[in-house]
Amino acid sequence: MASVSGRSASCRGVQVNVMTPSFFEQFQQVFEQASLDEWKHYMRFLILDAAAPYLSNEFVEANFEFHQRKLAGVPEMKPRWKRAVEATAGSRGFGVLGDAVGRLYVAKYFTEDAKQRMSVLVANLLTAYEQSIQSLTWMTDETKTRALEKLSRSIRKSVTRTSGETILIWKLIRMIYSEMFDGRI
């Protein structure tokens, strides 16, 4: 049986750090009071709710009305073609097909010249990140050293063109693209 006390929860001997103990205390009461049939109905609802954007129009419209219009204040549903593109490519172009498209792109357009230019770009990024890390006043020297080692390992190995390399290159392009949109570059 589960028990909650302070900032720690325990279930079958497993300890869990709990940031909002009052939620888990209330959840424990609900969990114990609800019948198995009620939990089954709730789980069915969660599955249907998660799948609703991909089901028939009735589900899509009901899901939009509740989650987007009522809760988020979105005035109108995006056209079906835009929803389809986002479902496959993601809202930033990196959804379920993003890696597959990235592999095709890299295989066709990532020439030796592009590799050299990417190597220069990565070297410049490393220099900028290294300078940024070195100038942090809140980070200890030991932490800075570990951060610089991790940075060097994660980026430098991405600019290669051996077997299976296209996904690493695409992930590097995605990382740079994301940082540009998030305002970090």
CSV table of C-alpha atoms in Angstrom, one decimal:
chain,number,residue,atom,x,y,z
A,1,MET,CA,0.0,0.0,0.0
A,2,ALA,CA,1.2,3.5,-0.7
A,3,SER,CA,1.9,6.1,2.0
A,4,VAL,CA,2.8,9.8,1.8
A,5,SER,CA,4.6,11.9,4.4
A,6,GLY,CA,6.4,15.3,3.9
A,7,ARG,CA,8.2,15.4,0.6
A,8,SER,CA,8.5,11.7,0.2
A,9,ALA,CA,6.1,9.0,-1.0
A,10,SER,CA,6.6,5.3,-0.6
A,11,CYS,CA,4.9,2.5,-2.5
A,12,ARG,CA,5.9,-1.2,-2.1
A,13,GLY,CA,9.3,0.0,-0.7
A,14,VAL,CA,10.1,2.4,-3.5
A,15,GLN,CA,10.8,6.0,-2.3
A,16,VAL,CA,9.7,8.9,-4.6
A,17,ASN,CA,10.6,12.6,-4.1
A,18,VAL,CA,7.3,14.5,-4.0
A,19,MET,CA,7.3,18.2,-4.8
A,20,THR,CA,3.7,18.8,-3.9
A,21,PRO,CA,2.8,16.5,-1.1
A,22,SER,CA,-0.8,17.7,-0.8
A,23,PHE,CA,-1.6,16.6,-4.3
A,24,PHE,CA,-0.4,13.1,-3.5
A,25,GLU,CA,-2.2,12.9,-0.2
A,26,GLN,CA,-5.4,13.8,-2.0
A,27,PHE,CA,-4.6,11.4,-4.9
A,28,GLN,CA,-4.1,8.6,-2.4
A,29,GLN,CA,-7.6,9.2,-1.0
A,30,VAL,CA,-9.2,9.3,-4.5
A,31,PHE,CA,-7.2,6.2,-5.5
A,32,GLU,CA,-8.4,4.2,-2.5
A,33,GLN,CA,-12.0,5.4,-2.7
A,34,ALA,CA,-12.6,4.8,-6.4
A,35,SER,CA,-13.6,1.4,-7.6
A,36,LEU,CA,-11.8,-0.7,-10.1
A,37,ASP,CA,-14.6,0.0,-12.7
A,38,GLU,CA,-14.3,3.7,-12.1
A,39,TRP,CA,-10.5,3.5,-12.8
A,40,LYS,CA,-11.2,1.5,-15.9
A,41,HIS,CA,-13.6,4.1,-17.2
A,42,TYR,CA,-11.2,6.9,-16.4
A,43,MET,CA,-8.3,5.1,-18.3
A,44,ARG,CA,-10.6,4.6,-21.3
A,45,PHE,CA,-11.4,8.3,-21.2
A,46,LEU,CA,-7.7,9.2,-21.1
A,47,ILE,CA,-6.9,6.9,-24.1
A,48,LEU,CA,-9.8,8.3,-26.1
A,49,ASP,CA,-8.9,11.9,-25.1
A,50,ALA,CA,-5.3,11.4,-26.3
A,51,ALA,CA,-6.4,9.8,-29.5
A,52,ALA,CA,-9.3,12.2,-30.2
A,53,PRO,CA,-7.3,14.6,-32.6
A,54,TYR,CA,-6.7,11.6,-34.9
A,55,LEU,CA,-10.2,10.0,-34.9
A,56,SER,CA,-13.4,11.0,-36.7
A,57,ASN,CA,-14.5,14.6,-37.1
A,58,GLU,CA,-16.8,14.4,-34.1
A,59,PHE,CA,-13.9,13.5,-31.8
A,60,VAL,CA,-11.6,16.1,-33.4
A,61,GLU,CA,-14.1,18.9,-33.0
A,62,ALA,CA,-15.0,17.9,-29.4
A,63,ASN,CA,-11.3,17.7,-28.5
A,64,PHE,CA,-10.7,21.2,-30.1
A,65,GLU,CA,-13.8,22.7,-28.4
A,66,PHE,CA,-12.6,21.6,-25.0
A,67,HIS,CA,-8.8,21.6,-25.0
A,68,GLN,CA,-8.2,24.5,-27.5
A,69,ARG,CA,-11.1,26.8,-27.5
A,70,LYS,CA,-12.3,26.5,-23.9
A,71,LEU,CA,-9.0,25.9,-22.1
A,72,ALA,CA,-6.5,27.6,-24.3
A,73,GLY,CA,-8.6,30.4,-25.9
A,74,VAL,CA,-7.8,29.4,-29.5
A,75,PRO,CA,-10.5,31.0,-31.6
A,76,GLU,CA,-10.5,28.5,-34.5
A,77,MET,CA,-9.2,25.1,-35.5
A,78,LYS,CA,-6.3,25.0,-37.9
A,79,PRO,CA,-7.1,23.6,-41.4
A,80,ARG,CA,-6.8,19.9,-41.7
A,81,TRP,CA,-3.7,20.1,-43.9
A,82,LYS,CA,-1.9,22.1,-41.3
A,83,ARG,CA,-2.8,19.6,-38.6
A,84,ALA,CA,-1.6,16.8,-40.8
A,85,VAL,CA,1.7,18.5,-41.4
A,86,GLU,CA,2.2,19.1,-37.7
A,87,ALA,CA,1.3,15.6,-36.8
A,88,THR,CA,4.0,14.2,-39.1
A,89,ALA,CA,6.6,17.0,-39.1
A,90,GLY,CA,5.9,18.7,-35.8
A,91,SER,CA,5.1,22.3,-35.2
A,92,ARG,CA,8.8,23.1,-35.7
A,93,GLY,CA,9.4,20.6,-38.5
A,94,PHE,CA,10.9,17.9,-36.3
A,95,GLY,CA,8.0,15.5,-35.7
A,96,VAL,CA,7.8,11.8,-36.4
A,97,LEU,CA,9.0,12.2,-40.0
A,98,GLY,CA,11.6,14.9,-39.1
A,99,ASP,CA,14.5,12.4,-38.8
A,100,ALA,CA,13.5,10.5,-41.9
A,101,VAL,CA,13.4,13.7,-43.9
A,102,GLY,CA,16.6,14.8,-42.3
A,103,ARG,CA,18.3,11.6,-43.4
A,104,LEU,CA,17.2,12.2,-47.0
A,105,TYR,CA,18.3,15.8,-46.9
A,106,VAL,CA,21.7,15.0,-45.5
A,107,ALA,CA,22.3,12.2,-48.0
A,108,LYS,CA,21.5,14.5,-50.9
A,109,TYR,CA,22.8,17.9,-49.8
A,110,PHE,CA,25.4,17.4,-47.2
A,111,THR,CA,28.4,17.4,-49.5
A,112,GLU,CA,32.1,17.6,-48.5
A,113,ASP,CA,31.9,21.4,-48.9
A,114,ALA,CA,28.9,21.5,-46.6
A,115,LYS,CA,30.7,19.3,-44.1
A,116,GLN,CA,33.7,21.7,-44.1
A,117,ARG,CA,31.3,24.7,-43.6
A,118,MET,CA,29.5,22.8,-40.8
A,119,SER,CA,32.9,22.0,-39.2
A,120,VAL,CA,33.7,25.7,-39.1
A,121,LEU,CA,30.3,26.5,-37.7
A,122,VAL,CA,30.7,23.9,-35.0
A,123,ALA,CA,34.2,25.2,-34.1
A,124,ASN,CA,32.7,28.7,-33.8
A,125,LEU,CA,29.8,27.4,-31.7
A,126,LEU,CA,32.3,25.6,-29.5
A,127,THR,CA,34.3,28.7,-29.0
A,128,ALA,CA,31.2,30.8,-28.2
A,129,TYR,CA,29.9,28.1,-25.7
A,130,GLU,CA,33.4,27.7,-24.2
A,131,GLN,CA,33.6,31.5,-23.6
A,132,SER,CA,30.1,31.6,-22.2
A,133,ILE,CA,30.8,28.7,-19.8
A,134,GLN,CA,34.2,30.2,-18.7
A,135,SER,CA,32.5,33.6,-17.9
A,136,LEU,CA,29.9,32.1,-15.6
A,137,THR,CA,30.5,33.3,-12.1
A,138,TRP,CA,28.1,30.9,-10.4
A,139,MET,CA,29.7,27.8,-11.7
A,140,THR,CA,32.7,26.2,-9.9
A,141,ASP,CA,35.9,25.5,-11.9
A,142,GLU,CA,35.3,21.8,-11.6
A,143,THR,CA,31.8,22.1,-13.0
A,144,LYS,CA,33.1,24.3,-15.8
A,145,THR,CA,35.6,21.7,-16.7
A,146,ARG,CA,33.0,18.9,-16.8
A,147,ALA,CA,30.6,21.1,-18.8
A,148,LEU,CA,33.4,21.9,-21.4
A,149,GLU,CA,34.2,18.2,-21.7
A,150,LYS,CA,30.6,17.3,-22.2
A,151,LEU,CA,30.2,20.1,-24.8
A,152,SER,CA,33.2,18.9,-26.7
A,153,ARG,CA,32.1,15.3,-26.8
A,154,SER,CA,28.5,16.0,-27.8
A,155,ILE,CA,29.1,18.4,-30.6
A,156,ARG,CA,32.4,17.3,-32.3
A,157,LYS,CA,31.3,13.7,-32.8
A,158,SER,CA,28.2,15.1,-34.7
A,159,VAL,CA,30.2,16.4,-37.7
A,160,THR,CA,31.2,13.1,-39.3
A,161,ARG,CA,30.1,11.4,-42.5
A,162,THR,CA,30.6,7.7,-41.8
A,163,SER,CA,27.9,4.9,-41.8
A,164,GLY,CA,24.9,6.0,-39.8
A,165,GLU,CA,26.2,9.6,-39.7
A,166,THR,CA,23.3,11.4,-41.2
A,167,ILE,CA,21.2,11.2,-38.1
A,168,LEU,CA,23.9,12.8,-36.0
A,169,ILE,CA,24.3,15.6,-38.6
A,170,TRP,CA,20.6,16.1,-38.7
A,171,LYS,CA,20.4,16.3,-34.9
A,172,LEU,CA,23.1,18.9,-34.9
A,173,ILE,CA,21.2,20.9,-37.5
A,174,ARG,CA,18.0,20.5,-35.3
A,175,MET,CA,19.9,21.7,-32.2
A,176,ILE,CA,21.2,24.8,-33.9
A,177,TYR,CA,17.8,25.5,-35.4
A,178,SER,CA,16.1,25.1,-32.0
A,179,GLU,CA,18.6,27.4,-30.3
A,180,MET,CA,18.1,30.1,-32.9
A,181,PHE,CA,14.3,30.0,-32.4
A,182,ASP,CA,14.7,29.9,-28.6
A,183,GLY,CA,16.9,33.0,-28.7
A,184,ARG,CA,20.0,31.3,-27.4
A,185,ILE,CA,22.0,32.1,-30.5
